[in-house]
CSV table of C-alpha atoms and ligand atoms in Angstrom, one decimal:
chain,number,residue,atom,x,y,z
A,2,MET,CA,-10.1,10.0,14.5
A,3,LEU,CA,-9.5,12.8,17.0
A,4,PHE,CA,-6.0,13.0,18.6
A,5,THR,CA,-6.5,14.8,22.0
A,6,ASN,CA,-4.1,16.5,24.3
A,7,ILE,CA,-1.1,15.6,22.1
A,8,GLY,CA,2.2,17.3,21.3
A,9,LEU,CA,2.4,18.5,17.7
A,10,ILE,CA,5.1,19.2,15.1
A,11,ASP,CA,3.4,21.7,12.7
A,12,GLU,CA,4.1,22.4,9.1
A,13,HIS,CA,6.9,24.8,10.0
A,14,PHE,CA,8.5,22.2,12.4
A,15,THR,CA,7.4,24.2,15.4
A,16,TYR,CA,6.5,22.2,18.5
A,17,HIS,CA,3.2,22.8,20.3
A,18,LYS,CA,1.9,21.2,23.4
A,19,ASN,CA,-1.7,19.9,24.2
A,20,CYS,CA,-3.2,20.0,20.7
A,21,TYR,CA,-6.2,18.5,19.1
A,22,VAL,CA,-6.0,17.1,15.6
A,23,GLY,CA,-9.0,15.6,13.8
A,24,THR,CA,-8.9,13.4,10.7
A,25,LYS,CA,-11.8,12.8,8.4
A,26,ASP,CA,-11.8,10.3,5.6
A,27,ARG,CA,-8.3,10.6,4.1
A,28,LYS,CA,-7.5,14.1,5.2
A,29,ILE,CA,-6.5,16.3,8.2
A,30,ALA,CA,-9.6,18.3,9.0
A,31,TYR,CA,-8.9,20.1,12.2
A,32,ILE,CA,-5.9,21.4,14.1
A,33,GLY,CA,-6.3,23.5,17.3
A,34,THR,CA,-5.7,23.8,21.0
A,35,GLU,CA,-9.4,23.6,21.8
A,36,LYS,CA,-11.4,20.4,21.5
A,37,PRO,CA,-13.5,20.7,18.3
A,38,SER,CA,-17.3,20.5,18.5
A,39,GLU,CA,-17.3,18.3,15.4
A,40,ASN,CA,-17.4,14.6,15.9
A,41,PHE,CA,-14.2,13.0,14.4
A,42,GLY,CA,-15.1,9.4,15.5
A,43,SER,CA,-12.8,7.5,17.9
A,44,GLU,CA,-10.6,9.5,20.3
A,45,TYR,CA,-6.9,8.9,20.8
A,46,ASP,CA,-5.5,10.0,24.2
A,47,GLY,CA,-2.2,11.8,23.3
A,48,THR,CA,-1.0,12.4,26.8
A,49,GLY,CA,2.8,12.0,26.8
A,50,LYS,CA,2.8,11.5,23.1
A,51,LEU,CA,3.9,13.5,20.0
A,52,LEU,CA,2.1,13.7,16.6
A,53,MET,CA,4.3,14.4,13.6
A,54,PRO,CA,4.2,14.0,9.9
A,55,GLY,CA,4.9,10.5,8.6
A,56,LEU,CA,8.3,9.9,7.0
A,57,PHE,CA,9.0,9.7,3.3
A,58,ASN,CA,11.6,7.3,2.1
A,59,ALA,CA,12.9,8.7,-1.2
A,60,HIS,CA,15.0,5.6,-2.3
A,61,SER,CA,14.4,2.0,-1.6
A,62,HIS,CA,14.3,-1.5,-3.1
A,63,SER,CA,11.7,-3.0,-0.9
A,64,ALA,CA,11.9,-6.7,-1.7
A,65,MET,CA,15.6,-6.7,-0.9
A,66,THR,CA,14.4,-7.4,2.7
A,67,LEU,CA,14.8,-11.0,1.6
A,68,MET,CA,18.6,-10.5,1.4
A,69,ARG,CA,19.0,-9.0,4.9
A,70,GLY,CA,22.4,-10.1,6.1
A,71,TYR,CA,22.8,-12.5,3.2
A,72,ALA,CA,26.2,-11.1,2.0
A,73,GLU,CA,28.5,-8.8,4.0
A,74,ASN,CA,32.0,-7.5,4.0
A,75,MET,CA,32.6,-7.7,0.3
A,76,VAL,CA,33.7,-5.3,-2.4
A,77,LEU,CA,30.8,-3.9,-4.4
A,78,SER,CA,31.5,-5.8,-7.6
A,79,ASP,CA,31.8,-9.2,-5.9
A,80,TRP,CA,28.8,-8.4,-3.6
A,81,LEU,CA,26.7,-7.7,-6.6
A,82,ASN,CA,27.9,-10.3,-9.1
A,83,LYS,CA,28.6,-13.2,-6.8
A,84,LYS,CA,25.7,-12.8,-4.3
A,85,ILE,CA,23.0,-10.3,-5.0
A,86,PHE,CA,22.4,-10.7,-8.8
A,87,PRO,CA,22.3,-14.6,-8.6
A,88,PHE,CA,19.9,-14.4,-5.7
A,89,GLU,CA,17.7,-11.9,-7.5
A,90,ALA,CA,17.7,-14.0,-10.6
A,91,LYS,CA,15.8,-16.7,-8.6
A,92,LEU,CA,13.1,-14.3,-7.2
A,93,ASP,CA,9.6,-15.1,-8.4
A,94,SER,CA,6.4,-13.0,-7.9
A,95,ASN,CA,5.6,-14.7,-4.7
A,96,ALA,CA,9.0,-13.9,-3.2
A,97,ILE,CA,8.8,-10.3,-4.3
A,98,TYR,CA,5.3,-9.9,-2.9
A,99,ASN,CA,6.2,-11.3,0.5
A,100,GLY,CA,9.5,-9.4,0.6
A,101,THR,CA,7.6,-6.2,-0.2
A,102,LEU,CA,5.0,-6.9,2.5
A,103,LEU,CA,7.8,-7.5,5.0
A,104,ALA,CA,9.4,-4.1,4.0
A,105,ALA,CA,6.0,-2.4,4.3
A,106,ALA,CA,5.6,-3.8,7.8
A,107,GLU,CA,9.1,-2.7,8.8
A,108,MET,CA,8.6,0.8,7.3
A,109,LEU,CA,5.2,1.3,9.0
A,110,ARG,CA,6.7,0.2,12.3
A,111,PHE,CA,9.3,3.0,12.1
A,112,GLY,CA,6.9,5.6,10.8
A,113,ILE,CA,7.6,5.5,7.0
A,114,VAL,CA,4.3,6.3,5.3
A,115,SER,CA,5.6,6.3,1.7
A,116,THR,CA,8.5,5.1,-0.3
A,117,THR,CA,10.1,5.7,-3.7
A,118,ASP,CA,10.9,2.2,-4.8
A,119,MET,CA,12.8,0.6,-7.7
A,120,TYR,CA,12.6,-3.2,-8.5
A,121,PHE,CA,11.3,-5.4,-11.2
A,122,ASP,CA,7.7,-6.8,-10.6
A,123,ILE,CA,4.8,-4.3,-10.9
A,124,ASP,CA,2.1,-6.8,-10.1
A,125,ALA,CA,3.6,-8.4,-7.0
A,126,THR,CA,4.7,-5.0,-5.6
A,127,SER,CA,1.4,-3.2,-6.3
A,128,ARG,CA,-0.5,-6.1,-4.6
A,129,ALA,CA,1.7,-5.8,-1.5
A,130,VAL,CA,1.3,-2.0,-1.5
A,131,GLN,CA,-2.5,-2.0,-2.0
A,132,GLU,CA,-3.0,-4.7,0.7
A,133,SER,CA,-0.7,-3.0,3.3
A,134,GLY,CA,-2.0,0.5,2.8
A,135,ILE,CA,1.4,2.2,2.5
A,136,LYS,CA,2.1,4.7,-0.3
A,137,MET,CA,4.7,4.0,-3.0
A,138,ASN,CA,6.1,5.6,-6.1
A,139,PHE,CA,7.3,2.5,-7.9
A,140,SER,CA,9.6,2.2,-10.9
A,141,LEU,CA,11.1,-0.8,-12.7
A,142,GLY,CA,14.9,-0.7,-12.5
A,143,MET,CA,15.4,-0.9,-16.2
A,144,THR,CA,18.8,-1.9,-17.6
A,145,CYS,CA,19.7,-2.2,-21.3
A,146,PHE,CA,22.9,-3.3,-22.9
A,147,SER,CA,21.6,-4.1,-26.4
A,148,PRO,CA,21.3,-1.6,-29.3
A,149,ASP,CA,17.5,-1.9,-29.1
A,150,GLY,CA,15.2,0.9,-28.0
A,151,ILE,CA,12.7,0.8,-25.2
A,152,GLN,CA,9.9,-0.8,-27.2
A,153,ALA,CA,11.9,-4.0,-27.5
A,154,HIS,CA,12.5,-4.2,-23.8
A,155,PRO,CA,10.2,-6.8,-22.1
A,156,LEU,CA,10.1,-4.9,-18.8
A,157,PHE,CA,9.2,-1.7,-20.7
A,158,ARG,CA,6.3,-3.4,-22.4
A,159,LYS,CA,5.0,-4.5,-19.0
A,160,PHE,CA,5.5,-1.0,-17.7
A,161,SER,CA,3.5,0.7,-20.6
A,162,GLN,CA,0.7,-1.9,-20.1
A,163,ALA,CA,0.6,-1.2,-16.4
A,164,LEU,CA,0.2,2.6,-17.1
A,165,SER,CA,-3.2,2.0,-18.5
A,166,GLN,CA,-4.1,0.2,-15.2
A,167,PHE,CA,-2.5,2.7,-12.8
A,168,LYS,CA,-3.5,6.2,-13.8
A,169,ASN,CA,-1.2,8.1,-11.4
A,170,GLU,CA,-4.0,10.3,-10.3
A,171,ASP,CA,-4.0,12.6,-7.3
A,172,GLY,CA,-4.8,10.5,-4.2
A,173,ASP,CA,-3.5,7.3,-5.6
A,174,ARG,CA,-1.3,5.5,-3.1
A,175,PHE,CA,0.5,3.4,-5.7
A,176,ARG,CA,2.0,5.3,-8.5
A,177,LEU,CA,4.3,4.4,-11.3
A,178,ASP,CA,7.5,6.4,-12.2
A,179,ALA,CA,9.7,6.1,-15.2
A,180,SER,CA,13.2,4.9,-14.5
A,181,LEU,CA,16.7,4.3,-15.7
A,182,HIS,CA,18.7,2.1,-13.4
A,183,ALA,CA,21.8,4.2,-14.0
A,184,GLU,CA,24.0,5.6,-16.8
A,185,TYR,CA,26.3,2.6,-16.7
A,186,THR,CA,23.5,0.1,-17.1
A,187,THR,CA,21.8,1.7,-20.1
A,188,THR,CA,22.5,2.8,-23.6
A,189,PRO,CA,22.2,6.4,-25.0
A,190,ARG,CA,19.3,5.3,-27.2
A,191,PHE,CA,17.5,3.7,-24.3
A,192,VAL,CA,18.1,6.8,-22.1
A,193,GLU,CA,16.8,9.2,-24.8
A,194,GLU,CA,13.7,7.1,-25.5
A,195,MET,CA,12.9,6.7,-21.9
A,196,ALA,CA,13.3,10.4,-21.3
A,197,ALA,CA,10.9,11.2,-24.2
A,198,PHE,CA,8.4,8.6,-23.0
A,199,ALA,CA,8.4,10.0,-19.5
A,200,LYS,CA,7.9,13.6,-20.8
A,201,GLU,CA,5.1,12.5,-23.1
A,202,ASN,CA,3.3,10.6,-20.3
A,203,ARG,CA,4.1,13.1,-17.6
A,204,LEU,CA,5.9,10.6,-15.4
A,205,ASN,CA,8.4,11.3,-12.6
A,206,MET,CA,11.8,9.7,-13.2
A,207,HIS,CA,13.9,7.7,-10.7
A,208,VAL,CA,17.6,7.0,-11.3
A,209,HIS,CA,20.8,6.1,-9.5
A,210,LEU,CA,23.5,8.8,-10.1
A,211,SER,CA,27.2,9.2,-9.3
A,212,GLU,CA,27.0,6.6,-6.5
A,213,THR,CA,30.7,5.5,-6.9
A,214,LYS,CA,33.7,7.3,-8.1
A,215,LEU,CA,34.4,4.6,-10.7
A,216,GLU,CA,30.9,5.0,-12.2
A,217,HIS,CA,31.3,8.8,-12.4
A,218,GLU,CA,34.8,8.7,-13.9
A,219,GLN,CA,34.0,5.9,-16.4
A,220,CYS,CA,30.9,7.8,-17.5
A,221,LYS,CA,33.2,10.8,-18.4
A,222,GLU,CA,35.4,8.4,-20.5
A,223,ARG,CA,32.4,6.9,-22.3
A,224,ARG,CA,30.3,10.1,-22.8
A,225,GLN,CA,32.8,12.6,-24.2
A,226,GLY,CA,33.9,14.0,-20.8
A,227,ARG,CA,30.3,14.4,-19.5
A,228,SER,CA,29.3,13.5,-16.0
A,229,PRO,CA,26.2,11.3,-15.5
A,230,ALA,CA,24.2,14.4,-14.6
A,231,ARG,CA,25.4,16.3,-17.7
A,232,TYR,CA,24.7,13.3,-19.9
A,233,PHE,CA,21.2,12.8,-18.5
A,234,LEU,CA,20.5,16.5,-18.9
A,235,ASP,CA,21.5,16.4,-22.5
A,236,ALA,CA,19.3,13.4,-23.1
A,237,GLY,CA,16.3,15.2,-21.7
A,238,VAL,CA,16.0,13.0,-18.6
A,239,PHE,CA,15.6,16.0,-16.3
A,240,ASP,CA,12.8,17.5,-18.3
A,241,VAL,CA,10.5,15.6,-15.9
A,242,PRO,CA,10.7,15.8,-12.0
A,243,THR,CA,13.6,13.5,-11.2
A,244,THR,CA,14.7,11.7,-8.1
A,245,ALA,CA,18.4,10.9,-8.2
A,246,ALA,CA,19.7,8.5,-5.6
A,247,HIS,CA,23.2,9.0,-4.0
A,248,CYS,CA,24.7,12.0,-5.9
A,249,ILE,CA,28.0,11.5,-4.2
A,250,TRP,CA,30.6,12.3,-6.8
A,251,LEU,CA,29.0,15.4,-8.5
A,252,ASP,CA,31.1,17.9,-10.4
A,253,GLU,CA,30.6,21.6,-9.7
A,254,GLU,CA,28.5,22.0,-12.8
A,255,ASP,CA,26.2,19.1,-11.7
A,256,TYR,CA,25.0,21.1,-8.7
A,257,ASP,CA,23.9,23.9,-11.0
A,258,ILE,CA,22.1,21.4,-13.2
A,259,PHE,CA,20.2,20.0,-10.2
A,260,LYS,CA,19.2,23.4,-9.1
A,261,GLU,CA,18.1,24.6,-12.6
A,262,LYS,CA,16.2,21.4,-13.4
A,263,ASN,CA,14.8,20.9,-9.8
A,264,VAL,CA,16.3,17.4,-9.5
A,265,THR,CA,15.9,15.9,-6.0
A,266,ALA,CA,19.1,14.5,-4.6
A,267,VAL,CA,18.6,11.6,-2.2
A,268,CYS,CA,21.1,11.0,0.5
A,269,CYS,CA,21.5,7.4,1.7
A,270,PRO,CA,24.0,7.7,4.5
A,271,VAL,CA,23.8,4.2,5.9
A,272,SER,CA,24.1,2.5,2.5
A,273,ASN,CA,26.9,4.9,1.4
A,274,LEU,CA,28.9,4.2,4.6
A,275,LYS,CA,28.4,0.4,4.4
A,276,LEU,CA,29.4,0.1,0.7
A,277,ALA,CA,32.2,2.7,1.2
A,278,SER,CA,30.7,4.7,-1.7
A,279,GLY,CA,31.7,8.1,-0.4
A,280,PHE,CA,30.0,11.2,1.0
A,281,SER,CA,27.5,13.5,-0.7
A,282,LYS,CA,27.4,17.2,0.1
A,283,PRO,CA,23.9,18.0,1.4
A,284,LYS,CA,25.0,21.3,3.0
A,285,LYS,CA,26.1,22.6,-0.3
A,286,MET,CA,22.9,21.4,-2.0
A,287,LEU,CA,20.7,22.8,0.7
A,288,ASP,CA,22.5,26.2,0.6
A,289,MET,CA,21.9,26.3,-3.1
A,290,GLY,CA,18.2,25.5,-2.7
A,291,ILE,CA,18.3,22.0,-4.1
A,292,ASN,CA,15.6,19.6,-2.8
A,293,VAL,CA,17.4,17.0,-0.6
A,294,ALA,CA,15.6,13.9,0.6
A,295,LEU,CA,16.6,10.8,2.5
A,296,GLY,CA,16.6,7.2,1.4
A,297,THR,CA,17.3,3.8,3.0
A,298,ASP,CA,18.3,2.1,-0.2
A,299,GLY,CA,17.8,-1.7,-0.1
A,300,VAL,CA,18.0,-3.7,3.1
A,301,ALA,CA,20.9,-5.7,1.6
A,302,SER,CA,23.0,-2.6,2.0
A,303,ASN,CA,21.5,-1.0,5.1
A,304,ASN,CA,20.4,-3.6,6.9
A,305,ASN,CA,17.1,-2.3,8.1
A,306,LEU,CA,14.4,0.3,7.3
A,307,ASN,CA,14.6,2.3,10.5
A,308,PHE,CA,14.5,5.8,9.0
A,309,TRP,CA,15.6,7.3,12.3
A,310,GLU,CA,19.1,6.0,11.7
A,311,GLU,CA,19.1,7.9,8.3
A,312,ILE,CA,17.9,11.1,10.0
A,313,LYS,CA,20.5,11.0,12.8
A,314,LEU,CA,23.3,10.1,10.4
A,315,PHE,CA,22.2,12.8,7.9
A,316,ALA,CA,22.4,15.3,10.7
A,317,ILE,CA,25.8,14.3,12.1
A,318,LEU,CA,27.8,12.6,9.3
A,319,TYR,CA,28.0,15.7,7.1
A,320,LYS,CA,29.1,17.8,10.0
A,321,ALA,CA,32.2,15.6,10.2
A,322,VAL,CA,32.7,15.4,6.4
A,323,SER,CA,32.5,19.2,5.9
A,324,ALA,CA,34.4,19.9,9.2
A,325,ASP,CA,31.5,22.2,10.1
A,326,PRO,CA,29.5,21.3,13.2
A,327,THR,CA,26.9,23.9,12.2
A,328,ALA,CA,26.1,22.0,8.9
A,329,ILE,CA,22.6,20.4,8.7
A,330,THR,CA,20.3,21.6,11.4
A,331,PRO,CA,17.6,19.3,13.0
A,332,LEU,CA,15.0,21.2,11.1
A,333,GLN,CA,16.8,20.5,7.8
A,334,ALA,CA,17.1,16.8,8.7
A,335,LEU,CA,13.3,16.5,9.6
A,336,SER,CA,12.4,18.5,6.5
A,337,ALA,CA,14.5,16.1,4.3
A,338,ALA,CA,12.8,13.1,6.0
A,339,THR,CA,9.3,14.4,5.3
A,340,GLN,CA,8.4,17.4,3.1
A,341,ALA,CA,11.4,16.9,0.6
A,342,GLY,CA,10.5,13.3,0.0
A,343,ALA,CA,6.8,14.1,-0.5
A,344,ALA,CA,7.7,16.8,-2.9
A,345,ALA,CA,10.0,14.5,-4.8
A,346,GLN,CA,7.1,12.0,-5.2
A,347,GLY,CA,4.8,14.7,-6.6
A,348,ARG,CA,2.5,14.6,-3.6
A,349,PRO,CA,2.1,18.3,-2.7
A,350,ASP,CA,-0.7,17.5,-0.2
A,351,CYS,CA,1.6,15.2,1.9
A,352,GLY,CA,4.6,15.6,4.2
A,353,ALA,CA,3.2,18.2,6.6
A,354,ILE,CA,0.5,18.4,9.3
A,355,LYS,CA,-1.8,21.0,7.8
A,356,VAL,CA,-5.6,21.1,7.3
A,357,GLY,CA,-6.5,19.7,3.9
A,358,ASN,CA,-3.4,17.6,3.7
A,359,CYS,CA,-3.5,13.8,3.6
A,360,ALA,CA,-3.7,12.3,7.1
A,361,ASP,CA,-0.2,10.6,6.9
A,362,LEU,CA,0.6,10.8,10.6
A,363,ILE,CA,2.8,9.1,13.2
A,364,VAL,CA,2.7,9.1,17.0
A,365,LEU,CA,5.8,8.8,19.1
A,366,ASP,CA,5.5,7.7,22.7
A,367,LEU,CA,7.7,10.1,24.7
A,368,GLU,CA,6.8,8.8,28.2
A,369,ASN,CA,9.0,6.5,30.2
A,370,GLN,CA,11.9,6.9,27.8
A,371,PRO,CA,15.0,7.8,29.7
A,372,HIS,CA,16.8,8.6,26.5
A,373,LEU,CA,14.3,11.4,25.7
A,374,HIS,CA,14.6,13.2,29.0
A,375,PRO,CA,15.0,16.0,29.6
A,376,CYS,CA,13.6,17.8,26.6
A,377,HIS,CA,15.2,21.3,26.2
A,378,GLN,CA,14.3,21.4,22.5
A,379,MET,CA,11.9,18.9,20.9
A,380,LEU,CA,13.6,18.9,17.4
A,381,ASN,CA,17.0,18.2,19.0
A,382,ASN,CA,15.6,15.2,20.8
A,383,LEU,CA,13.8,14.0,17.7
A,384,VAL,CA,16.9,14.1,15.5
A,385,PHE,CA,19.7,13.2,17.9
A,386,SER,CA,18.1,11.0,20.6
A,387,THR,CA,15.2,9.1,19.1
A,388,VAL,CA,15.9,5.5,18.1
A,389,GLY,CA,12.8,4.7,16.1
A,390,THR,CA,11.0,2.3,18.5
A,391,GLU,CA,9.1,5.3,20.0
A,392,VAL,CA,6.8,5.1,17.0
A,393,CYS,CA,3.6,3.7,18.4
A,394,LEU,CA,1.1,4.5,15.7
A,395,THR,CA,1.3,5.0,11.9
A,396,MET,CA,-1.6,6.3,9.9
A,397,VAL,CA,-1.8,6.6,6.1
A,398,ASP,CA,-4.6,8.4,4.4
A,399,GLY,CA,-6.5,8.5,7.7
A,400,GLN,CA,-6.3,4.7,8.2
A,401,VAL,CA,-4.3,3.3,11.2
A,402,LEU,CA,-2.0,0.7,9.8
A,403,TYR,CA,0.2,0.1,12.8
A,404,ARG,CA,-0.6,0.6,16.5
A,405,ASP,CA,1.3,-0.6,19.6
A,406,GLY,CA,2.9,-3.6,17.8
A,407,ILE,CA,-0.2,-4.6,15.9
A,408,TYR,CA,-0.6,-4.3,12.1
A,409,THR,CA,-4.2,-3.8,11.0
A,410,THR,CA,-3.6,-4.8,7.3
A,411,ILE,CA,-0.6,-7.2,7.4
A,412,ASP,CA,-0.6,-10.7,8.9
A,413,ILE,CA,3.0,-10.4,10.1
A,414,ASP,CA,3.3,-14.0,11.2
A,415,GLN,CA,2.1,-15.2,7.8
A,416,VAL,CA,4.6,-12.9,6.1
A,417,ARG,CA,7.5,-14.2,8.2
A,418,HIS,CA,6.5,-17.7,7.4
A,419,ASP,CA,6.1,-17.1,3.7
A,420,THR,CA,9.3,-15.1,3.3
A,421,ASP,CA,11.2,-18.0,5.1
A,422,ALA,CA,9.6,-20.5,2.6
A,423,ALA,CA,10.5,-18.3,-0.4
A,424,ILE,CA,14.1,-17.9,0.8
A,425,ARG,CA,14.5,-21.7,1.4
A,426,ASN,CA,13.4,-22.3,-2.2
A,427,ILE,CA,15.9,-19.8,-3.6
A,428,LEU,CA,18.8,-21.1,-1.5
A,429,LYS,CA,18.1,-24.6,-2.6
A,430,GLU,CA,18.7,-23.6,-6.2
A,431,LEU,CA,21.8,-21.5,-5.7
B,14,LIG,ZN1,19.5,1.9,-4.9
């Protein structure tokens, strides 16, 4: 496809007018201000539109779309134990497949091209990902309260079998990461064995870390005064590239650990606000050179997958929290939403518009949008004024998956019908 006469956000987040961008097969093959002589197939008139890199969601639980608005205004323990866990116990493969497809549709609609997901059904999730065309680093949210090691864990056995099927090679849209749900849901033996397995198999790691104050303080009581970050470090978890969700209650030393071990910290501002978990310190992390990405978390605690809400909140919330209106620039917010997430997923050829990179692109319609006029500075409008519905095209690996309300790979009416049926069945049993 050749995008013609279109605005462009380049790899340095500089805005250019009237550009031409050509994609060939899965890649970006041309960027320039002149129309290329090479034929890139169909042309897309970019007049009044902006081409920018697709968004990378660094922490999600996709199939939780099924629990959108199901339980609200509860304290975390009641919310989990009385509503979420009983509902999840009734989920079958069909429900997870449809819930994941619904999430993929919603993400593509708002310009998310890839997500780092944690849930508990590889087959159903991979099927939804392969069919929809979105990218995903998937991990099983493994918990273990028994003295057994990983080999005795039924989910781990499924995971190690699936590793022979999904090779995690460059260019694979669906990849498997190792995972530990969290420090408080696993045993030291399980943590150490999973860390060793990830290292041996060169897998990325996905964990929840210091999301609540209680979790952080109880960890110190249980683990000889060590924080979750220190405890994971000692167990070898951070010897592989790790994505740590939330990172709110970090101790001073934890920031140094993140920097030294190149751990990605994922900020989930909407989820953290809604569950009253607290506030992370992305300015401090960014100043130290820590990779900071953004995540939606699950829809049950969000309640949508509109990443533009995360971007705006990321840019404004931590100004208030740090009493510093200069904290978090629009460039830092957009970088966290794109390049940082792609780096965390181990996809170095994604997250920026650059020749040779994957053609993971989104188009925003800037015309006839009163809330985007005037435009003194494009990045300011993108971060502070955009609401998400401006996304009119989403392309992953050179394939258009969403355009002007139409999904090319997802039968959205069928998905809505099938998710409703799955939910009816679950509610009947609860
Ligand atoms: Zn989570």
